XYZ file of C-alpha atoms in Angstrom:
82
model
C -0.113 -0.025 0.208
C 1.222 3.557 -0.812
C 1.658 6.170 1.697
C -0.260 9.142 1.496
C 2.869 10.974 0.880
C 4.133 8.658 -1.736
C 0.651 9.454 -3.849
C 1.007 13.312 -3.238
C 4.574 13.012 -4.696
C 3.681 10.605 -7.438
C 0.990 13.247 -8.373
C 3.231 16.263 -8.234
C 5.655 14.481 -10.302
C 3.133 13.461 -12.768
C 2.097 17.097 -13.174
C 5.786 18.178 -13.299
C 6.629 15.720 -15.690
C 3.981 16.905 -17.899
C 4.887 20.638 -17.739
C 8.467 19.347 -18.522
C 7.329 17.742 -21.633
C 5.471 20.977 -22.862
C 8.784 22.602 -23.093
C 10.495 20.274 -25.556
C 10.775 21.457 -28.867
C 9.034 19.124 -31.614
C 12.023 17.688 -32.660
C 12.855 16.954 -28.967
C 9.590 15.589 -28.392
C 9.525 13.391 -31.305
C 12.907 11.792 -29.812
C 12.120 11.431 -26.552
C 8.626 9.657 -27.429
C 10.904 7.440 -29.647
C 13.183 6.738 -26.922
C 10.084 5.671 -24.701
C 9.208 3.700 -27.205
C 12.459 1.872 -27.206
C 14.061 3.068 -30.297
C 18.008 3.621 -30.025
C 19.742 6.689 -31.075
C 21.075 5.575 -34.159
C 17.276 4.011 -35.180
C 16.035 7.428 -34.064
C 18.512 9.276 -36.489
C 17.606 7.129 -39.361
C 13.957 7.479 -38.540
C 13.591 11.349 -38.474
C 16.579 11.741 -40.899
C 19.080 13.529 -38.581
C 22.369 12.561 -37.882
C 23.186 10.318 -35.608
C 25.527 13.169 -33.313
C 22.406 15.666 -33.569
C 20.357 12.971 -32.013
C 22.694 12.226 -29.181
C 23.339 15.853 -28.631
C 19.543 16.441 -28.135
C 19.274 13.504 -25.734
C 22.134 14.877 -23.695
C 20.481 18.109 -23.702
C 17.277 16.725 -22.662
C 18.910 14.640 -19.662
C 20.647 17.909 -18.495
C 17.415 19.620 -18.427
C 15.405 17.161 -16.818
C 18.131 16.691 -14.139
C 17.775 20.475 -13.534
C 13.997 20.647 -13.898
C 13.622 17.891 -11.280
C 16.721 18.970 -9.042
C 18.265 15.477 -9.137
C 21.439 14.763 -7.349
C 23.085 11.539 -7.261
C 20.203 9.967 -9.095
C 17.619 11.145 -6.617
C 15.369 14.076 -6.381
C 16.667 16.931 -4.213
C 13.680 16.869 -1.936
C 14.413 13.354 -1.418
C 17.774 13.743 0.148
C 16.299 15.598 3.185
């Protein structure tokens, strides 16, 4: 069973995650969705006709923005570190 705090935290994350996604460019959103579907960077590059390097750079940028947006430190949200 989930605690009230865990449910509230999950709800907040869902809202924040949606807001984070809305800040992605159209290309970033396409790449992100293909990543979620399990495509590799190589396959994404082929599918959307970008260079592999451009796709990798976009993924790195999204990762950095995600970490910054959600205040993640050492693979944990800053709020969880106390």
